[in-house]
Coordinates of N, CA, C and O in Angstrom, one line a residue:
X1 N 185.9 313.2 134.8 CA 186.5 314.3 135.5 C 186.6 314.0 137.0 O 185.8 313.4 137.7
X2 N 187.5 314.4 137.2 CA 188.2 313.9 138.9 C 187.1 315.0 139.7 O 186.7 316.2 139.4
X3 N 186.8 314.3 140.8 CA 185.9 315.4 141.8 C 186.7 316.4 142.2 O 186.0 317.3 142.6
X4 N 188.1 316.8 142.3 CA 188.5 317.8 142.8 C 189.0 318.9 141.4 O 189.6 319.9 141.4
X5 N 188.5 318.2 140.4 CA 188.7 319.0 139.5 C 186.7 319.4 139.1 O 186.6 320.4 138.5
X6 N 186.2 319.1 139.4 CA 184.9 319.6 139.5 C 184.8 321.1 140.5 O 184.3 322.2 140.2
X7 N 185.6 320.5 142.1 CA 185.5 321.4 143.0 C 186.1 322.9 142.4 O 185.6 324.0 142.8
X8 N 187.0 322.8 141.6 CA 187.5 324.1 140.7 C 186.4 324.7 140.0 O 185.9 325.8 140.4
X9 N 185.7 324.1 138.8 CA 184.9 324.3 138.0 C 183.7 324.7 138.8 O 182.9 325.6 138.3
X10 N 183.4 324.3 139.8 CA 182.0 324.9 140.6 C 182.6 326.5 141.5 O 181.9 327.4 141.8
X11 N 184.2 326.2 141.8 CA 184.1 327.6 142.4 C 184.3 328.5 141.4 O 184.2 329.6 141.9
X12 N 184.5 328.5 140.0 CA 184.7 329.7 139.1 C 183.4 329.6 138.6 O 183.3 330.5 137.8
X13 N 182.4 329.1 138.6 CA 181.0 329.3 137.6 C 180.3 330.3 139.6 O 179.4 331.1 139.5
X14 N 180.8 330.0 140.6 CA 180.5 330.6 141.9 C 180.9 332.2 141.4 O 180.0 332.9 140.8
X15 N 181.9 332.5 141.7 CA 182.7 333.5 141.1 C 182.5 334.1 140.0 O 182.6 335.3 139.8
X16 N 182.1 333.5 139.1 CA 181.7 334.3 137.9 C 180.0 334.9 137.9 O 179.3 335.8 137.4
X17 N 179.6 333.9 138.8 CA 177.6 334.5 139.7 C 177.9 335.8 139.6 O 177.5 336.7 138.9
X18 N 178.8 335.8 140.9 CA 179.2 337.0 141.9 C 179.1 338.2 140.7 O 178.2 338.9 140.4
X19 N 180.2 337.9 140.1 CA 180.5 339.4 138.9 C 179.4 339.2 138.1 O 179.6 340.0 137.2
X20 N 178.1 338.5 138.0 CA 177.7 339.2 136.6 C 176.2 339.2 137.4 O 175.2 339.4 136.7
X21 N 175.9 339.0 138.8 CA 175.1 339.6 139.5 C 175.4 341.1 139.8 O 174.5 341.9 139.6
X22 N 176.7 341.5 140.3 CA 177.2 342.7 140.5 C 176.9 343.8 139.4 O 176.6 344.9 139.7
X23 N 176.9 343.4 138.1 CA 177.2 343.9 136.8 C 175.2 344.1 136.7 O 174.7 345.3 136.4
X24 N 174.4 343.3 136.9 CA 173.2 343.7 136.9 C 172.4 344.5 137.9 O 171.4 345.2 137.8
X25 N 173.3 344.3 138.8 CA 172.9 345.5 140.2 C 173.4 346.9 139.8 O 172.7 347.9 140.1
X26 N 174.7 346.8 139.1 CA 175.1 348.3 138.7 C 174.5 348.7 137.7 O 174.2 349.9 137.9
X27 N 174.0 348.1 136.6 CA 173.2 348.3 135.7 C 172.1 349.5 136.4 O 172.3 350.5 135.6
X28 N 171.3 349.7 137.1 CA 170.5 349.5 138.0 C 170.0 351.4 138.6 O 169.1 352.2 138.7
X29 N 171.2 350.9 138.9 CA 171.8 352.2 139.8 C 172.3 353.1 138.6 O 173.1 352.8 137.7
X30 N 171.6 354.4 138.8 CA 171.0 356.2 138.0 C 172.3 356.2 138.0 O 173.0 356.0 139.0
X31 N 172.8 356.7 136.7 CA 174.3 357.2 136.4 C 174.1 359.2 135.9 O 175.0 360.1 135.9
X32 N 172.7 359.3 135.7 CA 172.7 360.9 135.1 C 172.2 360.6 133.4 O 172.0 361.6 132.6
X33 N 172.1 359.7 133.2 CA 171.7 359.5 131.7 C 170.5 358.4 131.7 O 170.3 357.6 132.6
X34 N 169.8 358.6 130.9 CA 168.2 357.6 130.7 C 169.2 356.0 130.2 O 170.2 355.8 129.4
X35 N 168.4 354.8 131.1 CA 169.2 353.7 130.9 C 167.7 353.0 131.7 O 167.1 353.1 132.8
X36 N 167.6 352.2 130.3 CA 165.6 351.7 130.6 C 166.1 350.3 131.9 O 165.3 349.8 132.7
X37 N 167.4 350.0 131.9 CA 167.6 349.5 133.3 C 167.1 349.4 134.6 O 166.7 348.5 135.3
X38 N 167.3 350.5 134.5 CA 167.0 351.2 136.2 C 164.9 351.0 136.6 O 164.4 351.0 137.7
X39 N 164.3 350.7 135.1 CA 163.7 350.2 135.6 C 163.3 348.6 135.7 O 162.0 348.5 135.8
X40 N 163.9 347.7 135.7 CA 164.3 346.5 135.8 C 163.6 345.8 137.0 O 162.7 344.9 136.8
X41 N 164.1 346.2 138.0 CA 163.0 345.9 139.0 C 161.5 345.8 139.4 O 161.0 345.0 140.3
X42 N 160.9 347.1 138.2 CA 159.6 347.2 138.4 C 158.3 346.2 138.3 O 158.2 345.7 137.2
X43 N 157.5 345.9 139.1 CA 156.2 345.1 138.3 C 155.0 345.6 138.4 O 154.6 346.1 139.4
X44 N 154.8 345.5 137.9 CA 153.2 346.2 137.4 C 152.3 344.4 137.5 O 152.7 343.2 137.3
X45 N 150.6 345.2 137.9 CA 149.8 344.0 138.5 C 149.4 344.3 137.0 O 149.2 345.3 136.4
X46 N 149.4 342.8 136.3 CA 148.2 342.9 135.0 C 147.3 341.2 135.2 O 147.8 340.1 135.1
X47 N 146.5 341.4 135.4 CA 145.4 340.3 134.9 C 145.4 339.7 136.6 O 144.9 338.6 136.8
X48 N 145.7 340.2 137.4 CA 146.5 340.0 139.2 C 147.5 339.1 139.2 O 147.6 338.2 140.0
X49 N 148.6 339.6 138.1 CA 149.7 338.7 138.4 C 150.8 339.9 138.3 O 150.5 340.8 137.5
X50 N 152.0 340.0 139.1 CA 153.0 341.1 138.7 C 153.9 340.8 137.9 O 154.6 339.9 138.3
X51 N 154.2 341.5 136.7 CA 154.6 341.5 136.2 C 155.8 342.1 135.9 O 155.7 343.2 136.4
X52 N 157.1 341.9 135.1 CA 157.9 343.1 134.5 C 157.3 343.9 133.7 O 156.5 343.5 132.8
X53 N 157.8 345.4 134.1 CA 157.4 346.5 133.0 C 157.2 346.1 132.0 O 156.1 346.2 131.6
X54 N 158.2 345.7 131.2 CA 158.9 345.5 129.8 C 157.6 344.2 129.2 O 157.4 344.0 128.0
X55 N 157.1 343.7 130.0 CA 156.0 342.6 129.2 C 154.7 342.9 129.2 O 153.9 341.9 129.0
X56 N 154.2 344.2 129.4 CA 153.0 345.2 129.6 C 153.3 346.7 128.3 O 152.4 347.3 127.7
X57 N 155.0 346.9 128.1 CA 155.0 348.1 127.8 C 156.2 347.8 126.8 O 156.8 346.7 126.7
X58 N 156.4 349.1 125.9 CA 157.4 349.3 125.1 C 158.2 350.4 125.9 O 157.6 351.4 126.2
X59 N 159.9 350.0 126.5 CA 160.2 351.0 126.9 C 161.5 351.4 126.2 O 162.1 350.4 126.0
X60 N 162.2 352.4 125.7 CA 162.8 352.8 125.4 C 163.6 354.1 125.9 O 163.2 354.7 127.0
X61 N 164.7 354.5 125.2 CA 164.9 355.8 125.3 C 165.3 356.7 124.3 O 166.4 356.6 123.8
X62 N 164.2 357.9 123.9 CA 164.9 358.7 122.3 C 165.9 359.3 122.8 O 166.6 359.6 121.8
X63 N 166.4 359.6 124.0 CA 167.6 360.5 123.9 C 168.0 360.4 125.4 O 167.4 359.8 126.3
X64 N 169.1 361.1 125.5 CA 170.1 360.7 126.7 C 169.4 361.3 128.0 O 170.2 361.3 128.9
X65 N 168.3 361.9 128.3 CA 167.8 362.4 129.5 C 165.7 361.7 129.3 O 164.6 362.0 129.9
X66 N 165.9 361.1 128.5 CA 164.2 360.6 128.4 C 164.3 359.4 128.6 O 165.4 358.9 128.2
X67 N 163.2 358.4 129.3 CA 162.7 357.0 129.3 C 161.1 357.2 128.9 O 160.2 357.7 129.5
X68 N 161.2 356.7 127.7 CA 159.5 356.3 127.0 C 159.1 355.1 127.4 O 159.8 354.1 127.3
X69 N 157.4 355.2 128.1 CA 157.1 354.3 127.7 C 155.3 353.8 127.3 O 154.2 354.2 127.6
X70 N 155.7 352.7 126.4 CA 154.4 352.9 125.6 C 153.8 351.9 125.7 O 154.2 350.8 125.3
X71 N 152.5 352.1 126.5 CA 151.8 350.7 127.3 C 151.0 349.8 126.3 O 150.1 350.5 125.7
X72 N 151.1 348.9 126.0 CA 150.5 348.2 124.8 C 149.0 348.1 124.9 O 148.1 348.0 124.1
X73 N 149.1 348.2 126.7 CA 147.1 348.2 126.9 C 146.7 349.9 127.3 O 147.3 350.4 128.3
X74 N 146.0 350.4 126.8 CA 145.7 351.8 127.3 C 145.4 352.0 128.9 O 145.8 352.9 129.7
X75 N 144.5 350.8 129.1 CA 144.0 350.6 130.2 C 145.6 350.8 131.6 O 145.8 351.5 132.6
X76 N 146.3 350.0 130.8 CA 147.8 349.8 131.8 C 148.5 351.5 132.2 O 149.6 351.7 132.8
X77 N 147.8 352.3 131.8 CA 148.4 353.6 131.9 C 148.3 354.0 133.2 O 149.4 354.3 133.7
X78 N 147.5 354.2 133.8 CA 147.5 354.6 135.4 C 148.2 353.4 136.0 O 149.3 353.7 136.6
X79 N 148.0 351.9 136.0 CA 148.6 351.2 136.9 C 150.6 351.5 137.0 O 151.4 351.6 138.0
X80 N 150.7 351.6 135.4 CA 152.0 351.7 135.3 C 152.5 353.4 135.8 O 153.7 353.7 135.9
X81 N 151.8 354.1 136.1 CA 152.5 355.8 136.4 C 152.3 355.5 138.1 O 153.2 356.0 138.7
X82 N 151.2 354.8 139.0 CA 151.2 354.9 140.2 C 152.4 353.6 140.6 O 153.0 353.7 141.7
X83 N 152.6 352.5 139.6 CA 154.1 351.7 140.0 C 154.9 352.5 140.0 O 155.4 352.6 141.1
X84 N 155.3 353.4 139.1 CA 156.7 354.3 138.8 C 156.4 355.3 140.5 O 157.4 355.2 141.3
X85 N 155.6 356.0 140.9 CA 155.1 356.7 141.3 C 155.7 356.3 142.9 O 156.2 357.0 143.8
X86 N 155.5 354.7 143.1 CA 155.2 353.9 144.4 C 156.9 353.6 144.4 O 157.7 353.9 145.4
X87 N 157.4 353.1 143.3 CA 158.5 352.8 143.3 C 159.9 353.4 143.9 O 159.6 354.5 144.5
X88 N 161.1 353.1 144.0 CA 162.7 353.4 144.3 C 163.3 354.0 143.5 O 164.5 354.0 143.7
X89 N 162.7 354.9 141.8 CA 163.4 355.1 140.9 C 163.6 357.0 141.3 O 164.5 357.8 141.5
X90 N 163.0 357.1 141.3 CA 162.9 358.5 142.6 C 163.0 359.7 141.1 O 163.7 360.6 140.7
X91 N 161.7 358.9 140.6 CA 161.6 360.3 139.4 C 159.7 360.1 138.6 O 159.2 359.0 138.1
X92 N 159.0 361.2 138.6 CA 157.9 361.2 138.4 C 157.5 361.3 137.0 O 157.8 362.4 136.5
X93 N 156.9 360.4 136.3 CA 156.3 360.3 135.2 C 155.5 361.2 135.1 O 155.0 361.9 136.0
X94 N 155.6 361.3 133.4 CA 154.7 362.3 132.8 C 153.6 361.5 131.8 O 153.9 360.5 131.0
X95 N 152.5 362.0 131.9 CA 151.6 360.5 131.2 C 150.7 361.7 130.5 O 150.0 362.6 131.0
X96 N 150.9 361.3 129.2 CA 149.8 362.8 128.3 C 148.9 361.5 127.4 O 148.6 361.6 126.2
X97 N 148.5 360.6 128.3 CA 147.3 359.9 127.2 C 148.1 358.7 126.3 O 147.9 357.5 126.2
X98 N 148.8 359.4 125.7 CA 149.6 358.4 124.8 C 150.6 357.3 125.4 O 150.6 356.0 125.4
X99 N 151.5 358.4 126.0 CA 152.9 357.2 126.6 C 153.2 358.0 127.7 O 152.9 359.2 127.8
X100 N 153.9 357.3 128.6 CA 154.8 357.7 129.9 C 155.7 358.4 129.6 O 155.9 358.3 128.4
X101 N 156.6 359.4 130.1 CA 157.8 360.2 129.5 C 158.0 360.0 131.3 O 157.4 360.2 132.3
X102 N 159.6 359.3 130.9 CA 160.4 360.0 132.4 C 161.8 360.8 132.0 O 162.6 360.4 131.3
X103 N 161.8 362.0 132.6 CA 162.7 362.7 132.5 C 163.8 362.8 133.6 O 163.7 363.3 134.7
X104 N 165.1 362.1 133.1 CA 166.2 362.1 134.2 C 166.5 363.2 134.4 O 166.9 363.9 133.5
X105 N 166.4 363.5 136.2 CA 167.3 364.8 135.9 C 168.8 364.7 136.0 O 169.4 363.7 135.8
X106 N 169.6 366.2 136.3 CA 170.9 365.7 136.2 C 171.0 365.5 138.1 O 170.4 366.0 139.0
X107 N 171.9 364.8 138.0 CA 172.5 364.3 139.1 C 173.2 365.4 140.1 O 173.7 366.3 139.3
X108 N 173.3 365.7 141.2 CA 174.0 366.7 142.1 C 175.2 366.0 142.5 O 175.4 364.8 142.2
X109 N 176.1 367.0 143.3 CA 177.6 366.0 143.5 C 176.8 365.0 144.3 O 176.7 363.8 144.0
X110 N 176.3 365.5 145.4 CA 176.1 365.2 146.3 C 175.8 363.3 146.4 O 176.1 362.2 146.7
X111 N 174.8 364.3 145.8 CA 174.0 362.5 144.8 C 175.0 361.6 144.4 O 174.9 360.5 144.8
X112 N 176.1 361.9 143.7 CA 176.5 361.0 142.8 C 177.9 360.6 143.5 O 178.7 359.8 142.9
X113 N 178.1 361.2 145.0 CA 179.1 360.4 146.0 C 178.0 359.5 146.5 O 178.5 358.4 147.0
X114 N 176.6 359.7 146.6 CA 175.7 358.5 147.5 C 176.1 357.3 146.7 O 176.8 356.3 147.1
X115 N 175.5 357.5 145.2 CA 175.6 356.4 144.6 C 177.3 355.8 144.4 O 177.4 354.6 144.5
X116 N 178.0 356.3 144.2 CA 179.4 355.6 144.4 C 179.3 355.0 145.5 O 179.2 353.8 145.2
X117 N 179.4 355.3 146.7 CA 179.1 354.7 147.7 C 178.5 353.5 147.6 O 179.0 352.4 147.8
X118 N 177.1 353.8 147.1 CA 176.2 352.4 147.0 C 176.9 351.2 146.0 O 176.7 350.0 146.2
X119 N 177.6 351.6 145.1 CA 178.2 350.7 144.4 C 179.2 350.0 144.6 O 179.5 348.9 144.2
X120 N 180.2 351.0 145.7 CA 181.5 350.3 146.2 C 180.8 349.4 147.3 O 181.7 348.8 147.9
X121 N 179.5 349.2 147.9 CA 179.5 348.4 149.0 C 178.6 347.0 147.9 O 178.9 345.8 148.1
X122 N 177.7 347.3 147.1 CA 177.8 346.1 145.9 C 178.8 345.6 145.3 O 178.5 344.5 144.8
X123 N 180.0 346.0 145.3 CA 180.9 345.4 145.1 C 181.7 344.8 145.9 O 182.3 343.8 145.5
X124 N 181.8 345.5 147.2 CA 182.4 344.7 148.4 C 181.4 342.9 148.0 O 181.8 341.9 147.7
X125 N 180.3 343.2 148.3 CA 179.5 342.2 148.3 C 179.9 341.3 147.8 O 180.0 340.2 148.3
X126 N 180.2 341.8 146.4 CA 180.5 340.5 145.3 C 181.9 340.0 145.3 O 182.3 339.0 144.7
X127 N 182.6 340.8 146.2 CA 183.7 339.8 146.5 C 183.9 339.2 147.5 O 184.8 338.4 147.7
X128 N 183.0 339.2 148.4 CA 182.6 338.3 149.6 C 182.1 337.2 148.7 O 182.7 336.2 149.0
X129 N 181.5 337.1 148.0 CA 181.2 335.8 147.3 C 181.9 335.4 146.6 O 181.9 334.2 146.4
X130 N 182.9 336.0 146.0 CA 183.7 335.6 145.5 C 185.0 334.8 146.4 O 185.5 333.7 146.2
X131 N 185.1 335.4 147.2 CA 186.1 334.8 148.6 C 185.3 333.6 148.8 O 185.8 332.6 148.5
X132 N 183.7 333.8 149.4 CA 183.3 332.3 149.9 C 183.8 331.3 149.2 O 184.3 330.3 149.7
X133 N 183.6 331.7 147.9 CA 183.8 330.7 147.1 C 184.8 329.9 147.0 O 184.8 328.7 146.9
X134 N 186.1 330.7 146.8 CA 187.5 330.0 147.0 C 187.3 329.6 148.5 O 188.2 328.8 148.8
X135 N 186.6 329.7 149.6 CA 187.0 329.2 151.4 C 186.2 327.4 150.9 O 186.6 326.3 151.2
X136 N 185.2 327.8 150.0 CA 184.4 326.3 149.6 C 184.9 325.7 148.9 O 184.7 324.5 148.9
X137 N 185.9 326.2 148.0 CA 186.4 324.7 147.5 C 187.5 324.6 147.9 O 188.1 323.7 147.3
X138 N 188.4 325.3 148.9 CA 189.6 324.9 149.2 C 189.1 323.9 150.3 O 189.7 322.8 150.3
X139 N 188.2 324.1 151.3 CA 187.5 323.1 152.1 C 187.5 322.0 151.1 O 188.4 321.2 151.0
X140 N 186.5 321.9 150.3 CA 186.5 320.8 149.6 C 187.8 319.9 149.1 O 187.9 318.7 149.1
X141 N 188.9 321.0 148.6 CA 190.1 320.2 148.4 C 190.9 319.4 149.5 O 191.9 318.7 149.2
X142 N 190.5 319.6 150.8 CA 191.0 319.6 152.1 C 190.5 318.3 152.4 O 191.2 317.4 152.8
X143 N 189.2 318.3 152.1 CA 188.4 316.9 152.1 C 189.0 315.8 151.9 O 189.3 314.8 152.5
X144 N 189.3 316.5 150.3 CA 189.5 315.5 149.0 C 190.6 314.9 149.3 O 190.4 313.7 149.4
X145 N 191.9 315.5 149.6 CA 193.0 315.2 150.5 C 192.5 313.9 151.2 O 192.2 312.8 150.7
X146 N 192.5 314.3 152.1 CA 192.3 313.6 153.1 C 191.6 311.9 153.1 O 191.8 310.9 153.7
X147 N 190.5 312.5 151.7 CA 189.7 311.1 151.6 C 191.1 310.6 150.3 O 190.5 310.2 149.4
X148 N 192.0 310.6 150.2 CA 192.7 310.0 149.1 C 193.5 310.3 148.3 O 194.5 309.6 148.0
X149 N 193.1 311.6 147.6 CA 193.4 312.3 146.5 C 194.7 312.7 147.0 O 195.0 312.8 148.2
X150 N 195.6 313.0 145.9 CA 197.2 313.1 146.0 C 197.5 314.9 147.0 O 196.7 315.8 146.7
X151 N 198.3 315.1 147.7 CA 198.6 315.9 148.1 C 198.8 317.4 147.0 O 198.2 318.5 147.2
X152 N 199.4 317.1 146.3 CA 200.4 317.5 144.9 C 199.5 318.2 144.2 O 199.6 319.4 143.8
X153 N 198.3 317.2 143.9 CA 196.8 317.6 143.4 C 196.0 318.7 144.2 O 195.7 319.8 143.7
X154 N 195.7 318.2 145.3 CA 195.3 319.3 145.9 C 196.0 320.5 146.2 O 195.2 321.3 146.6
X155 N 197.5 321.0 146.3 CA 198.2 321.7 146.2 C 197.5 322.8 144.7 O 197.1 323.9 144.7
X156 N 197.7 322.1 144.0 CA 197.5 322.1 142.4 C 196.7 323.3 141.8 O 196.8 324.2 141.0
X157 N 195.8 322.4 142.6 CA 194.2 322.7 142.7 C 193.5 324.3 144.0 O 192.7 325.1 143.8
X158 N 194.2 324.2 144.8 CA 194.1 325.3 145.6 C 194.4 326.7 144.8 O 193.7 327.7 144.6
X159 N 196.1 326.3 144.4 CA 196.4 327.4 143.4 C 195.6 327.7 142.5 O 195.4 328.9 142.2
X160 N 195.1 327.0 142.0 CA 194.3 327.4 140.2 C 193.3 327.8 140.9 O 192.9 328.6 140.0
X161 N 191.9 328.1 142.4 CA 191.1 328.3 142.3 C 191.7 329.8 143.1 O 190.8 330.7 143.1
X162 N 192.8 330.3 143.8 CA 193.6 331.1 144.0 C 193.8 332.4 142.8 O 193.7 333.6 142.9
X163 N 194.2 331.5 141.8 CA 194.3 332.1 140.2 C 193.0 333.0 139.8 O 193.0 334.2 139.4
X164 N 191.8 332.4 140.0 CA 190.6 332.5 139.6 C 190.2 333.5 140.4 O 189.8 334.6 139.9
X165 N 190.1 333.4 142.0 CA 190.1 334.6 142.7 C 190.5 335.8 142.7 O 190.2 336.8 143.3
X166 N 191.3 335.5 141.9 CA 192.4 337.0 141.8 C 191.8 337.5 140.6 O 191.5 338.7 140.4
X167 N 191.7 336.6 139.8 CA 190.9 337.2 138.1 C 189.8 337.7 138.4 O 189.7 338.8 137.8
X168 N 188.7 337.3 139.2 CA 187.4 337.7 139.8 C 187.4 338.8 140.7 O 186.4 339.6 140.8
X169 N 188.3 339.0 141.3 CA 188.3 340.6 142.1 C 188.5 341.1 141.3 O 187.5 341.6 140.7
X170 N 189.8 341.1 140.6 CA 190.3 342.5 139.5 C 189.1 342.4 138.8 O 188.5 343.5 138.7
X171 N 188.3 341.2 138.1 CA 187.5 341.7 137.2 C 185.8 343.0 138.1 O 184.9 343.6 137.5
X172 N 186.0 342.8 139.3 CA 185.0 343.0 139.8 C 185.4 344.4 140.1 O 184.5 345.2 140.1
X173 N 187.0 345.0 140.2 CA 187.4 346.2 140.7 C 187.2 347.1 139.1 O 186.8 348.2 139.0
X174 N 187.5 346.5 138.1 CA 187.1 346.9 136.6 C 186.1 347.4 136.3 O 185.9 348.4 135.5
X175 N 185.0 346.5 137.0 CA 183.2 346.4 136.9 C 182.7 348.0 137.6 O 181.9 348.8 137.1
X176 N 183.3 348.3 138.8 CA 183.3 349.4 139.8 C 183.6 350.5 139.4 O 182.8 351.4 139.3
X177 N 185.4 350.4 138.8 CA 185.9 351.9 138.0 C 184.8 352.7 137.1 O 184.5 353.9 136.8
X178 N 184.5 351.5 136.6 CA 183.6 351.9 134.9 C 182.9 352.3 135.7 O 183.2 353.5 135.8
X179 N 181.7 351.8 136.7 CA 180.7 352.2 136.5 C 180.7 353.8 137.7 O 179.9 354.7 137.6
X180 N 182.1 353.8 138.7 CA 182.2 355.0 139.1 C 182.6 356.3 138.4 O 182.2 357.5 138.7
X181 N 183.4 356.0 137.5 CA 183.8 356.6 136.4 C 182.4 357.1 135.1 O 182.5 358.0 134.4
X182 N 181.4 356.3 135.2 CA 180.2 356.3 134.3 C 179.3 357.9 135.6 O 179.1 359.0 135.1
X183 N 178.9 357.6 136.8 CA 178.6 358.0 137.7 C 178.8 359.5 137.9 O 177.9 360.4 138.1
X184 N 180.5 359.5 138.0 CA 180.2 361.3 138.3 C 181.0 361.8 136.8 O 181.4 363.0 136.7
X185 N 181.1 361.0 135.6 CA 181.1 361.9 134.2 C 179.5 362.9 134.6 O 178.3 362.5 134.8
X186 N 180.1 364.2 134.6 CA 179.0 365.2 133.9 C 178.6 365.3 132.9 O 177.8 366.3 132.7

């Protein structure tokens, strides 16, 4: 494979980062419905190493306003309600001995223009990288030029990673609707 056909292939696996980092950050972010996501971030200390929730606990959700969770070690029950407690999820566990219960509440407008907000500047984000990405390999094709490679080719080549950019925003503007559209459904 020709290096300037590499420099394509490295800016669309760049670009496709962008969107499916975006897509895990939205994930993330409270839509009004229980989505064991949002706690994704969390670690809990077990044995003095921090860990993910999810490898201390069973977490689930029975229904559209609950997150369960069921600590495999009894012992993990306080560490895991003062993580939730310490944490950015901005909702207080209920711990009756057995399992954790988080109850989502519902969302205010108010709230649910913050989080739009927060999501349209995560997405700004991810098309900043997605841009970088086409500025780095068109540099690169610029190079490549220069060191030899056919004009025609690099022409070629600019276009197709041009192509790819354009597929990666829209797909990134797609990623946004849903999840603003996900956001202020009542």
């Amino acid at each position: 494979m020709s290096t300037i056909k590499k420099v394509e292939q490295q800016a669309e696996e760049k670009m496709l980062h962008s969107v499916n980092y975006l897509e895990e950050v939205l994930s993330r972010i409270r839509a009004g419905k229980a989505n064991i996501h949002i706690l994704d971030g969390i670690r809990v200390e077990y044995y003095g190493n921090p860990v993910p929730l999810s490898n201390v606990a069973a977490v689930s959700t029975p229904d559209a306003k609950t997150i369960t969770i069921l600590p495999w070690d009894k012992n993990m029950m306080k560490p895991i309600e003062k993580v939730i407690l310490n944490s950015d999820v901005g909702i207080t566990p209920e711990n009756n001995g057995e399992i954790i219960r988080l109850g989502i509440p519902p969302l205010t407008e108010e709230r649910r223009k913050q989080l739009v907000k927060q999501s349209k500047a995560e997405a700004e984000n991810a098309k900043v990288g997605v841009r970088n990405a086409r500025r780095d390999a068109n540099e690169e094709v610029k190079k490549a030029v220069k060191d030899g490679v056919p004009k025609d080719e690099g022409d070629e080549t600019e276009a197709a990673v041009q192509k790819l950019h354009d597929k990666y925003i829209k797909k990134i503007d797609e990623v946004l609707s849903a999840k603003e559209k996900e956001i202020m459904t009542v």
